[in-house]
């Protein structure tokens, strides 16, 4: 049976660190509040000169190097982002240029924090249908550019970063076993950025009204996220007739430590089998899963044959999961 398999991973985090102590000096917050409510201690912030494609480039380069591949070996590039370099062209096309991936075709996917798994779903389908042979899937975000640094309810959460994977076909009994993607547009207003599109094109007025920043009803989003992710992980395991005890790792989107713990609790997986790096990077939206996956690979927390569950929830609302046998 033809499946797709992740053959390599890479990630990149900007050097600048913004700690909770730094945030205490910017808004009315405290290290104690942020740590207790989110699990975050610090996050990375891109340099002024860096856009999403620059972070994506570093992560992609690392994934290519680890695979021993050259950029022209890639035949498709999918970039998941809500903070692309510019409205058009796609960040994937800009990345293609930077990499010199002359044999590839590229496009972006906007599914907020679920964007990496949506992109993996598409890549998996295109491998299984034999349309493509070697796909670079990237999650890259510069959320610091759309963060309102005067809004304590959002500015403490987000961070910048990028992660990349390369996938190929395999006939072996491993790889991506199943994927689920879902959306429910009825709650889109709970998490969105109103300005900069055709609804509210950039103007002095949209800037004055702060429409170019993330707007999030955090607590309502939190409640839906917990409920939805609990159902999603149970459904993913049930449909694959896999008991949670056989999972070696859960790699969740890093939105909030309490959401991660609730999801792990629901399937009874101990926290030592859950990849958590939110304390160092905050919520990097579409980048968080490939960054966490890359760290898990590099620290040898994943071995051949391991069952791994990836899951994410984000604005839209969107949510998605992937069950992988490594
Ligand atoms: O990435 C995928 C999608 N996003 C998510 O999944 C995020 C989901 N939401 C969350 O992670 C949490 O809802 C937050 C971390 C955003 C907020 O935590 P919460 O426990 O839901 O807090 P809350 O919004 O209910 O606010 C509780 C209190 C409020 O004060 P009052 O009204 O009780 O006096 C807030 O004003 O905490 C206050 N507060 C803060 N205090 C200090 C909100 N943000 C802060 C802050 N520092 N940064």
mmCIF file of C-alpha atoms and ligand atoms in Angstrom:
data_model
loop_
_atom_site.group_PDB
_atom_site.id
_atom_site.type_symbol
_atom_site.label_atom_id
_atom_site.label_comp_id
_atom_site.label_asym_id
_atom_site.label_seq_id
_atom_site.Cartn_x
_atom_site.Cartn_y
_atom_site.Cartn_z
ATOM 1 C CA UNK A 1 0.000 0.000 0.000
ATOM 2 C CA UNK A 2 1.400 3.399 -0.996
ATOM 3 C CA UNK A 3 1.766 5.850 1.854
ATOM 4 C CA UNK A 4 3.680 9.051 2.462
ATOM 5 C CA UNK A 5 6.453 9.252 5.015
ATOM 6 C CA UNK A 6 8.306 12.116 6.668
ATOM 7 C CA UNK A 7 11.941 11.515 5.756
ATOM 8 C CA UNK A 8 13.433 14.659 7.287
ATOM 9 C CA UNK A 9 12.666 17.618 9.551
ATOM 10 C CA UNK A 10 14.167 21.041 10.238
ATOM 11 C CA UNK A 11 13.324 24.113 12.265
ATOM 12 C CA UNK A 12 14.437 27.656 12.876
ATOM 13 C CA UNK A 13 13.824 30.001 15.783
ATOM 14 C CA UNK A 14 14.903 33.660 15.674
ATOM 15 C CA UNK A 15 17.636 34.558 18.163
ATOM 16 C CA UNK A 16 15.884 37.355 20.042
ATOM 17 C CA UNK A 17 14.215 36.140 23.246
ATOM 18 C CA UNK A 18 11.320 38.047 24.839
ATOM 19 C CA UNK A 19 10.757 36.886 28.425
ATOM 20 C CA UNK A 20 7.750 37.256 30.697
ATOM 21 C CA UNK A 21 9.832 39.722 32.721
ATOM 22 C CA UNK A 22 10.259 41.834 29.576
ATOM 23 C CA UNK A 23 6.473 41.751 29.031
ATOM 24 C CA UNK A 24 5.867 42.908 32.627
ATOM 25 C CA UNK A 25 7.531 46.169 31.569
ATOM 26 C CA UNK A 26 5.306 46.530 28.501
ATOM 27 C CA UNK A 27 1.767 45.648 29.698
ATOM 28 C CA UNK A 28 -0.075 45.068 32.988
ATOM 29 C CA UNK A 29 0.845 41.392 33.370
ATOM 30 C CA UNK A 30 3.070 39.149 35.484
ATOM 31 C CA UNK A 31 5.348 36.171 34.989
ATOM 32 C CA UNK A 32 3.134 34.309 37.484
ATOM 33 C CA UNK A 33 -0.087 34.940 35.502
ATOM 34 C CA UNK A 34 1.444 34.003 32.148
ATOM 35 C CA UNK A 35 3.133 30.865 33.521
ATOM 36 C CA UNK A 36 0.025 29.646 35.361
ATOM 37 C CA UNK A 37 -2.496 30.374 32.600
ATOM 38 C CA UNK A 38 -0.413 29.436 29.552
ATOM 39 C CA UNK A 39 2.817 27.622 30.537
ATOM 40 C CA UNK A 40 4.853 30.182 28.550
ATOM 41 C CA UNK A 41 8.088 31.632 29.988
ATOM 42 C CA UNK A 42 9.586 33.179 26.866
ATOM 43 C CA UNK A 43 9.106 33.437 23.097
ATOM 44 C CA UNK A 44 11.281 34.278 20.083
ATOM 45 C CA UNK A 45 10.897 37.472 18.059
ATOM 46 C CA UNK A 46 12.104 37.820 14.468
ATOM 47 C CA UNK A 47 14.647 40.472 13.588
ATOM 48 C CA UNK A 48 13.230 43.484 11.732
ATOM 49 C CA UNK A 49 14.930 42.265 8.569
ATOM 50 C CA UNK A 50 13.273 38.820 8.720
ATOM 51 C CA UNK A 51 9.952 37.894 7.098
ATOM 52 C CA UNK A 52 8.179 34.519 7.042
ATOM 53 C CA UNK A 53 10.105 33.291 3.997
ATOM 54 C CA UNK A 54 13.433 33.943 5.770
ATOM 55 C CA UNK A 55 12.422 31.758 8.709
ATOM 56 C CA UNK A 56 10.965 29.184 6.304
ATOM 57 C CA UNK A 57 14.217 29.197 4.333
ATOM 58 C CA UNK A 58 16.345 28.351 7.398
ATOM 59 C CA UNK A 59 13.991 25.544 8.475
ATOM 60 C CA UNK A 60 13.812 24.149 4.914
ATOM 61 C CA UNK A 61 17.585 24.292 4.487
ATOM 62 C CA UNK A 62 18.019 22.279 7.697
ATOM 63 C CA UNK A 63 15.473 19.664 6.529
ATOM 64 C CA UNK A 64 17.145 19.384 3.103
ATOM 65 C CA UNK A 65 20.611 19.056 4.626
ATOM 66 C CA UNK A 66 19.487 16.367 7.053
ATOM 67 C CA UNK A 67 17.943 14.421 4.158
ATOM 68 C CA UNK A 68 21.048 14.851 2.004
ATOM 69 C CA UNK A 69 18.895 16.459 -0.692
ATOM 70 C CA UNK A 70 19.263 19.509 -2.885
ATOM 71 C CA UNK A 71 16.521 22.093 -3.430
ATOM 72 C CA UNK A 72 15.982 20.939 -7.018
ATOM 73 C CA UNK A 73 15.032 17.469 -5.710
ATOM 74 C CA UNK A 74 11.762 18.973 -4.373
ATOM 75 C CA UNK A 75 8.715 18.927 -6.668
ATOM 76 C CA UNK A 76 6.186 20.754 -4.470
ATOM 77 C CA UNK A 77 6.441 23.366 -1.710
ATOM 78 C CA UNK A 78 3.511 24.066 0.580
ATOM 79 C CA UNK A 79 3.849 26.850 3.139
ATOM 80 C CA UNK A 80 1.330 27.158 5.954
ATOM 81 C CA UNK A 81 1.228 30.715 7.279
ATOM 82 C CA UNK A 82 -1.022 33.618 8.224
ATOM 83 C CA UNK A 83 1.919 36.025 8.247
ATOM 84 C CA UNK A 84 3.297 35.573 4.740
ATOM 85 C CA UNK A 85 5.833 38.076 3.448
ATOM 86 C CA UNK A 86 3.088 39.993 1.578
ATOM 87 C CA UNK A 87 -0.492 39.404 0.365
ATOM 88 C CA UNK A 88 0.898 38.074 -2.900
ATOM 89 C CA UNK A 89 2.816 36.298 -4.303
ATOM 90 C CA UNK A 90 2.660 33.280 -2.051
ATOM 91 C CA UNK A 91 5.410 32.852 0.503
ATOM 92 C CA UNK A 92 5.963 29.425 -1.089
ATOM 93 C CA UNK A 93 6.994 31.142 -4.358
ATOM 94 C CA UNK A 94 9.366 33.475 -2.512
ATOM 95 C CA UNK A 95 10.783 30.469 -0.642
ATOM 96 C CA UNK A 96 11.138 28.588 -3.933
ATOM 97 C CA UNK A 97 13.264 31.469 -5.231
ATOM 98 C CA UNK A 98 15.404 31.623 -2.073
ATOM 99 C CA UNK A 99 16.020 27.875 -2.126
ATOM 100 C CA UNK A 100 16.526 27.670 -5.888
ATOM 101 C CA UNK A 101 13.920 24.908 -6.044
ATOM 102 C CA UNK A 102 13.601 25.191 -9.807
ATOM 103 C CA UNK A 103 11.714 21.901 -10.260
ATOM 104 C CA UNK A 104 9.017 22.677 -7.704
ATOM 105 C CA UNK A 105 5.588 24.283 -7.743
ATOM 106 C CA UNK A 106 4.582 26.260 -4.655
ATOM 107 C CA UNK A 107 1.488 27.538 -2.877
ATOM 108 C CA UNK A 108 0.404 28.687 0.575
ATOM 109 C CA UNK A 109 -2.271 27.379 2.900
ATOM 110 C CA UNK A 110 -4.110 29.536 5.423
ATOM 111 C CA UNK A 111 -5.650 27.416 8.151
ATOM 112 C CA UNK A 112 -4.175 29.363 11.091
ATOM 113 C CA UNK A 113 -2.766 27.064 13.795
ATOM 114 C CA UNK A 114 -3.979 23.963 11.915
ATOM 115 C CA UNK A 115 -2.161 25.110 8.776
ATOM 116 C CA UNK A 116 0.736 22.683 9.014
ATOM 117 C CA UNK A 117 -1.565 19.675 9.374
ATOM 118 C CA UNK A 118 -3.842 20.934 6.574
ATOM 119 C CA UNK A 119 -0.735 21.207 4.386
ATOM 120 C CA UNK A 120 0.437 17.752 5.394
ATOM 121 C CA UNK A 121 -3.030 16.411 4.499
ATOM 122 C CA UNK A 122 -2.751 17.886 1.006
ATOM 123 C CA UNK A 123 0.838 16.683 0.606
ATOM 124 C CA UNK A 124 -0.116 13.186 1.781
ATOM 125 C CA UNK A 125 -2.991 13.064 -0.732
ATOM 126 C CA UNK A 126 -0.740 14.215 -3.586
ATOM 127 C CA UNK A 127 1.862 11.570 -2.750
ATOM 128 C CA UNK A 128 -0.755 8.815 -2.494
ATOM 129 C CA UNK A 129 -2.302 9.861 -5.808
ATOM 130 C CA UNK A 130 1.228 9.777 -7.335
ATOM 131 C CA UNK A 131 0.935 13.413 -8.448
ATOM 132 C CA UNK A 132 4.110 14.387 -6.548
ATOM 133 C CA UNK A 133 7.155 12.521 -5.287
ATOM 134 C CA UNK A 134 8.980 14.739 -2.850
ATOM 135 C CA UNK A 135 7.204 17.524 -1.031
ATOM 136 C CA UNK A 136 8.518 20.220 1.293
ATOM 137 C CA UNK A 137 5.854 21.191 3.864
ATOM 138 C CA UNK A 138 6.635 24.271 5.959
ATOM 139 C CA UNK A 139 4.903 26.103 8.801
ATOM 140 C CA UNK A 140 6.333 29.622 9.205
ATOM 141 C CA UNK A 141 5.008 32.533 11.235
ATOM 142 C CA UNK A 142 6.106 36.027 12.216
ATOM 143 C CA UNK A 143 3.191 36.632 14.567
ATOM 144 C CA UNK A 144 5.058 39.462 16.316
ATOM 145 C CA UNK A 145 4.137 41.631 13.271
ATOM 146 C CA UNK A 146 0.378 41.199 13.832
ATOM 147 C CA UNK A 147 0.486 41.284 17.641
ATOM 148 C CA UNK A 148 -0.914 44.283 19.497
ATOM 149 C CA UNK A 149 1.864 44.917 22.009
ATOM 150 C CA UNK A 150 -0.550 46.966 24.127
ATOM 151 C CA UNK A 151 -3.101 44.126 24.444
ATOM 152 C CA UNK A 152 -2.140 41.924 27.390
ATOM 153 C CA UNK A 153 -4.750 39.313 26.481
ATOM 154 C CA UNK A 154 -2.907 38.369 23.266
ATOM 155 C CA UNK A 155 0.657 39.731 23.326
ATOM 156 C CA UNK A 156 1.854 37.309 25.991
ATOM 157 C CA UNK A 157 0.922 34.250 23.938
ATOM 158 C CA UNK A 158 2.442 34.423 20.492
ATOM 159 C CA UNK A 159 5.945 33.901 19.115
ATOM 160 C CA UNK A 160 7.843 33.580 15.816
ATOM 161 C CA UNK A 161 9.428 30.508 14.238
ATOM 162 C CA UNK A 162 9.384 27.971 11.429
ATOM 163 C CA UNK A 163 9.476 24.212 10.984
ATOM 164 C CA UNK A 164 9.746 22.082 7.845
ATOM 165 C CA UNK A 165 9.372 18.448 6.826
ATOM 166 C CA UNK A 166 10.081 16.567 3.608
ATOM 167 C CA UNK A 167 7.759 13.759 2.628
ATOM 168 C CA UNK A 168 8.177 10.957 0.106
ATOM 169 C CA UNK A 169 6.220 7.865 -0.944
ATOM 170 C CA UNK A 170 6.854 4.536 0.785
ATOM 171 C CA UNK A 171 5.570 0.994 0.250
ATOM 172 C CA UNK A 172 6.670 0.042 3.775
ATOM 173 C CA UNK A 173 4.258 -0.505 6.656
ATOM 174 C CA UNK A 174 4.905 2.971 8.086
ATOM 175 C CA UNK A 175 4.340 6.650 7.391
ATOM 176 C CA UNK A 176 1.170 8.724 7.635
ATOM 177 C CA UNK A 177 -1.559 6.253 8.592
ATOM 178 C CA UNK A 178 -4.481 8.632 8.749
ATOM 179 C CA UNK A 179 -5.338 12.310 8.744
ATOM 180 C CA UNK A 180 -8.394 14.308 9.743
ATOM 181 C CA UNK A 181 -9.047 17.945 8.882
ATOM 182 C CA UNK A 182 -12.127 19.888 9.990
ATOM 183 C CA UNK A 183 -13.499 23.416 10.088
ATOM 184 C CA UNK A 184 -16.511 25.242 11.465
ATOM 185 C CA UNK A 185 -16.825 28.778 10.113
ATOM 186 C CA UNK A 186 -19.618 29.745 12.478
ATOM 187 C CA UNK A 187 -17.134 30.870 15.130
ATOM 188 C CA UNK A 188 -14.606 32.658 12.913
ATOM 189 C CA UNK A 189 -15.034 35.954 14.769
ATOM 190 C CA UNK A 190 -13.606 34.513 17.984
ATOM 191 C CA UNK A 191 -10.111 34.558 16.446
ATOM 192 C CA UNK A 192 -9.270 36.737 13.473
ATOM 193 C CA UNK A 193 -7.367 39.728 12.089
ATOM 194 C CA UNK A 194 -9.843 42.163 10.518
ATOM 195 C CA UNK A 195 -7.538 44.508 8.562
ATOM 196 C CA UNK A 196 -5.480 44.246 5.403
ATOM 197 C CA UNK A 197 -7.835 42.186 3.254
ATOM 198 C CA UNK A 198 -10.667 43.197 0.925
ATOM 199 C CA UNK A 199 -13.088 43.740 3.840
ATOM 200 C CA UNK A 200 -10.960 46.379 5.533
ATOM 201 C CA UNK A 201 -8.107 47.320 3.210
ATOM 202 C CA UNK A 202 -5.244 49.161 4.878
ATOM 203 C CA UNK A 203 -5.976 52.821 5.520
ATOM 204 C CA UNK A 204 -5.179 55.397 8.144
ATOM 205 C CA UNK A 205 -8.528 54.498 9.689
ATOM 206 C CA UNK A 206 -7.769 50.746 9.923
ATOM 207 C CA UNK A 207 -4.455 51.553 11.556
ATOM 208 C CA UNK A 208 -6.082 53.920 14.050
ATOM 209 C CA UNK A 209 -8.647 51.241 14.892
ATOM 210 C CA UNK A 210 -5.871 48.623 15.286
ATOM 211 C CA UNK A 211 -7.472 46.320 12.741
ATOM 212 C CA UNK A 212 -4.116 44.895 11.635
ATOM 213 C CA UNK A 213 -3.697 42.939 14.851
ATOM 214 C CA UNK A 214 -4.885 39.544 16.109
ATOM 215 C CA UNK A 215 -8.285 39.744 17.818
ATOM 216 C CA UNK A 216 -8.999 36.797 20.062
ATOM 217 C CA UNK A 217 -11.764 35.971 22.501
ATOM 218 C CA UNK A 218 -9.320 33.811 24.442
ATOM 219 C CA UNK A 219 -11.544 32.173 27.005
ATOM 220 C CA UNK A 220 -14.287 31.204 24.526
ATOM 221 C CA UNK A 221 -11.649 29.893 22.104
ATOM 222 C CA UNK A 222 -10.051 27.941 24.935
ATOM 223 C CA UNK A 223 -13.299 26.144 25.812
ATOM 224 C CA UNK A 224 -14.064 25.134 22.226
ATOM 225 C CA UNK A 225 -10.431 24.078 21.683
ATOM 226 C CA UNK A 226 -10.400 21.736 24.689
ATOM 227 C CA UNK A 227 -13.724 20.095 23.811
ATOM 228 C CA UNK A 228 -12.910 19.762 20.122
ATOM 229 C CA UNK A 229 -9.392 18.404 20.591
ATOM 230 C CA UNK A 230 -10.559 15.852 23.145
ATOM 231 C CA UNK A 231 -13.110 14.527 20.629
ATOM 232 C CA UNK A 232 -10.574 14.656 17.799
ATOM 233 C CA UNK A 233 -7.852 12.585 19.476
ATOM 234 C CA UNK A 234 -10.358 9.950 20.607
ATOM 235 C CA UNK A 235 -11.848 9.769 17.092
ATOM 236 C CA UNK A 236 -8.398 9.514 15.454
ATOM 237 C CA UNK A 237 -7.375 6.599 17.677
ATOM 238 C CA UNK A 238 -10.776 4.855 17.390
ATOM 239 C CA UNK A 239 -10.802 5.030 13.605
ATOM 240 C CA UNK A 240 -7.362 3.435 13.533
ATOM 241 C CA UNK A 241 -8.322 0.869 16.183
ATOM 242 C CA UNK A 242 -5.278 1.967 18.156
ATOM 243 C CA UNK A 243 -5.249 2.033 21.936
ATOM 244 C CA UNK A 244 -3.665 5.187 23.411
ATOM 245 C CA UNK A 245 -1.228 2.981 25.354
ATOM 246 C CA UNK A 246 0.454 2.162 22.017
ATOM 247 C CA UNK A 247 1.221 5.816 21.324
ATOM 248 C CA UNK A 248 4.877 6.697 21.877
ATOM 249 C CA UNK A 249 4.345 10.431 21.547
ATOM 250 C CA UNK A 250 1.680 13.095 21.343
ATOM 251 C CA UNK A 251 2.893 16.200 19.507
ATOM 252 C CA UNK A 252 0.249 18.891 19.991
ATOM 253 C CA UNK A 253 0.025 22.402 18.630
ATOM 254 C CA UNK A 254 1.514 24.546 21.395
ATOM 255 C CA UNK A 255 -1.378 26.926 22.142
ATOM 256 C CA UNK A 256 -1.686 26.671 25.908
ATOM 257 C CA UNK A 257 -0.198 24.151 28.346
ATOM 258 C CA UNK A 258 -3.633 23.655 29.936
ATOM 259 C CA UNK A 259 -5.147 22.709 26.559
ATOM 260 C CA UNK A 260 -2.266 20.276 25.953
ATOM 261 C CA UNK A 261 -2.739 18.688 29.395
ATOM 262 C CA UNK A 262 -6.520 18.351 28.930
ATOM 263 C CA UNK A 263 -6.047 16.582 25.588
ATOM 264 C CA UNK A 264 -3.428 14.221 27.021
ATOM 265 C CA UNK A 265 -5.666 13.476 30.022
ATOM 266 C CA UNK A 266 -8.624 12.630 27.787
ATOM 267 C CA UNK A 267 -6.752 9.729 26.157
ATOM 268 C CA UNK A 268 -4.799 8.892 29.304
ATOM 269 C CA UNK A 269 -1.351 9.535 27.867
ATOM 270 C CA UNK A 270 1.220 10.608 30.508
ATOM 271 C CA UNK A 271 2.848 14.024 30.078
ATOM 272 C CA UNK A 272 6.294 12.428 29.668
ATOM 273 C CA UNK A 273 5.021 11.157 26.305
ATOM 274 C CA UNK A 274 3.885 14.622 25.225
ATOM 275 C CA UNK A 275 6.234 17.043 23.440
ATOM 276 C CA UNK A 276 5.958 20.428 25.137
ATOM 277 C CA UNK A 277 8.143 23.396 24.239
ATOM 278 C CA UNK A 278 5.596 26.175 24.756
ATOM 279 C CA UNK A 279 7.609 27.473 27.733
ATOM 280 C CA UNK A 280 10.418 28.446 25.307
ATOM 281 C CA UNK A 281 8.578 29.483 22.148
ATOM 282 C CA UNK A 282 4.974 30.388 23.038
ATOM 283 C CA UNK A 283 2.322 29.814 20.396
ATOM 284 C CA UNK A 284 3.898 29.917 16.927
ATOM 285 C CA UNK A 285 0.644 28.966 15.159
ATOM 286 C CA UNK A 286 1.313 26.912 11.984
ATOM 287 C CA UNK A 287 4.987 26.520 12.936
ATOM 288 C CA UNK A 288 4.528 24.917 16.337
ATOM 289 C CA UNK A 289 4.013 21.279 15.302
ATOM 290 C CA UNK A 290 6.911 21.036 12.820
ATOM 291 C CA UNK A 291 9.191 22.794 15.345
ATOM 292 C CA UNK A 292 8.169 20.349 18.100
ATOM 293 C CA UNK A 293 8.485 17.383 15.719
ATOM 294 C CA UNK A 294 11.974 18.471 14.681
ATOM 295 C CA UNK A 295 13.037 18.808 18.326
ATOM 296 C CA UNK A 296 11.640 15.345 19.054
ATOM 297 C CA UNK A 297 13.596 13.869 16.132
ATOM 298 C CA UNK A 298 16.830 15.645 17.019
ATOM 299 C CA UNK A 299 16.656 14.645 20.704
ATOM 300 C CA UNK A 300 15.953 11.039 19.635
ATOM 301 C CA UNK A 301 12.576 10.904 21.303
ATOM 302 C CA UNK A 302 11.202 9.226 18.168
ATOM 303 C CA UNK A 303 12.321 5.783 17.021
ATOM 304 C CA UNK A 304 11.459 3.746 13.944
ATOM 305 C CA UNK A 305 8.101 2.041 14.325
ATOM 306 C CA UNK A 306 6.776 4.484 16.957
ATOM 307 C CA UNK A 307 3.142 5.591 16.755
ATOM 308 C CA UNK A 308 2.889 9.389 16.952
ATOM 309 C CA UNK A 309 -0.208 11.541 17.115
ATOM 310 C CA UNK A 310 -0.150 15.169 15.946
ATOM 311 C CA UNK A 311 -3.083 17.507 16.609
ATOM 312 C CA UNK A 312 -3.967 21.189 16.260
ATOM 313 C CA UNK A 313 -6.791 23.661 16.746
ATOM 314 C CA UNK A 314 -6.979 27.248 15.527
ATOM 315 C CA UNK A 315 -8.889 30.185 14.108
ATOM 316 C CA UNK A 316 -11.611 29.513 11.568
ATOM 317 C CA UNK A 317 -12.241 27.444 13.607
ATOM 318 C CA UNK A 318 -10.074 24.718 12.132
ATOM 319 C CA UNK A 319 -8.759 21.535 13.702
ATOM 320 C CA UNK A 320 -6.751 18.581 12.433
ATOM 321 C CA UNK A 321 -4.863 15.442 13.402
ATOM 322 C CA UNK A 322 -2.332 13.032 11.920
ATOM 323 C CA UNK A 323 -1.503 9.529 13.075
ATOM 324 C CA UNK A 324 1.970 8.492 11.978
ATOM 325 C CA UNK A 325 4.003 5.292 12.267
ATOM 326 C CA UNK A 326 7.599 6.529 12.173
HETATM 327 O O1 LIG B 1 -3.674 28.836 18.878
HETATM 328 C C1 LIG B 1 -4.925 28.280 18.812
HETATM 329 C C2 LIG B 1 -6.040 29.115 19.245
HETATM 330 N N1 LIG B 1 -5.804 29.828 20.467
HETATM 331 C C3 LIG B 1 -5.979 29.241 21.657
HETATM 332 O O2 LIG B 1 -6.226 28.066 21.745
HETATM 333 C C4 LIG B 1 -5.869 30.130 22.862
HETATM 334 C C5 LIG B 1 -6.947 29.771 23.815
HETATM 335 N N2 LIG B 1 -7.056 30.665 24.961
HETATM 336 C C6 LIG B 1 -6.144 30.740 25.947
HETATM 337 O O3 LIG B 1 -5.074 30.179 25.878
HETATM 338 C C7 LIG B 1 -6.555 31.464 27.210
HETATM 339 O O4 LIG B 1 -7.925 31.755 27.139
HETATM 340 C C8 LIG B 1 -5.760 32.758 27.468
HETATM 341 C C9 LIG B 1 -4.354 32.425 27.895
HETATM 342 C C10 LIG B 1 -5.739 33.625 26.237
HETATM 343 C C11 LIG B 1 -6.410 33.546 28.596
HETATM 344 O O5 LIG B 1 -6.518 32.747 29.754
HETATM 345 P P1 LIG B 1 -7.912 32.609 30.540
HETATM 346 O O6 LIG B 1 -7.638 31.766 31.686
HETATM 347 O O7 LIG B 1 -8.941 32.149 29.546
HETATM 348 O O8 LIG B 1 -8.165 34.092 31.004
HETATM 349 P P2 LIG B 1 -9.429 35.032 30.738
HETATM 350 O O9 LIG B 1 -9.407 35.547 29.337
HETATM 351 O O10 LIG B 1 -10.669 34.363 31.217
HETATM 352 O O11 LIG B 1 -9.114 36.230 31.704
HETATM 353 C C12 LIG B 1 -9.074 36.073 33.142
HETATM 354 C C13 LIG B 1 -8.535 37.337 33.772
HETATM 355 C C14 LIG B 1 -9.207 38.607 33.268
HETATM 356 O O12 LIG B 1 -9.328 39.506 34.380
HETATM 357 P P3 LIG B 1 -10.703 39.651 35.176
HETATM 358 O O13 LIG B 1 -11.722 40.095 34.158
HETATM 359 O O14 LIG B 1 -10.996 38.281 35.739
HETATM 360 O O15 LIG B 1 -10.393 40.683 36.205
HETATM 361 C C15 LIG B 1 -8.232 39.162 32.285
HETATM 362 O O16 LIG B 1 -8.319 40.554 32.131
HETATM 363 O O17 LIG B 1 -7.155 37.494 33.460
HETATM 364 C C16 LIG B 1 -6.918 38.786 32.915
HETATM 365 N N3 LIG B 1 -5.820 38.710 31.982
HETATM 366 C C17 LIG B 1 -4.540 38.907 32.304
HETATM 367 N N4 LIG B 1 -3.956 39.220 33.477
HETATM 368 C C18 LIG B 1 -2.611 39.354 33.475
HETATM 369 C C19 LIG B 1 -5.886 38.403 30.649
HETATM 370 N N5 LIG B 1 -4.652 38.401 30.112
HETATM 371 C C20 LIG B 1 -3.807 38.705 31.121
HETATM 372 C C21 LIG B 1 -2.404 38.864 31.203
HETATM 373 N N6 LIG B 1 -1.865 39.175 32.395
HETATM 374 N N7 LIG B 1 -1.608 38.678 30.135
#
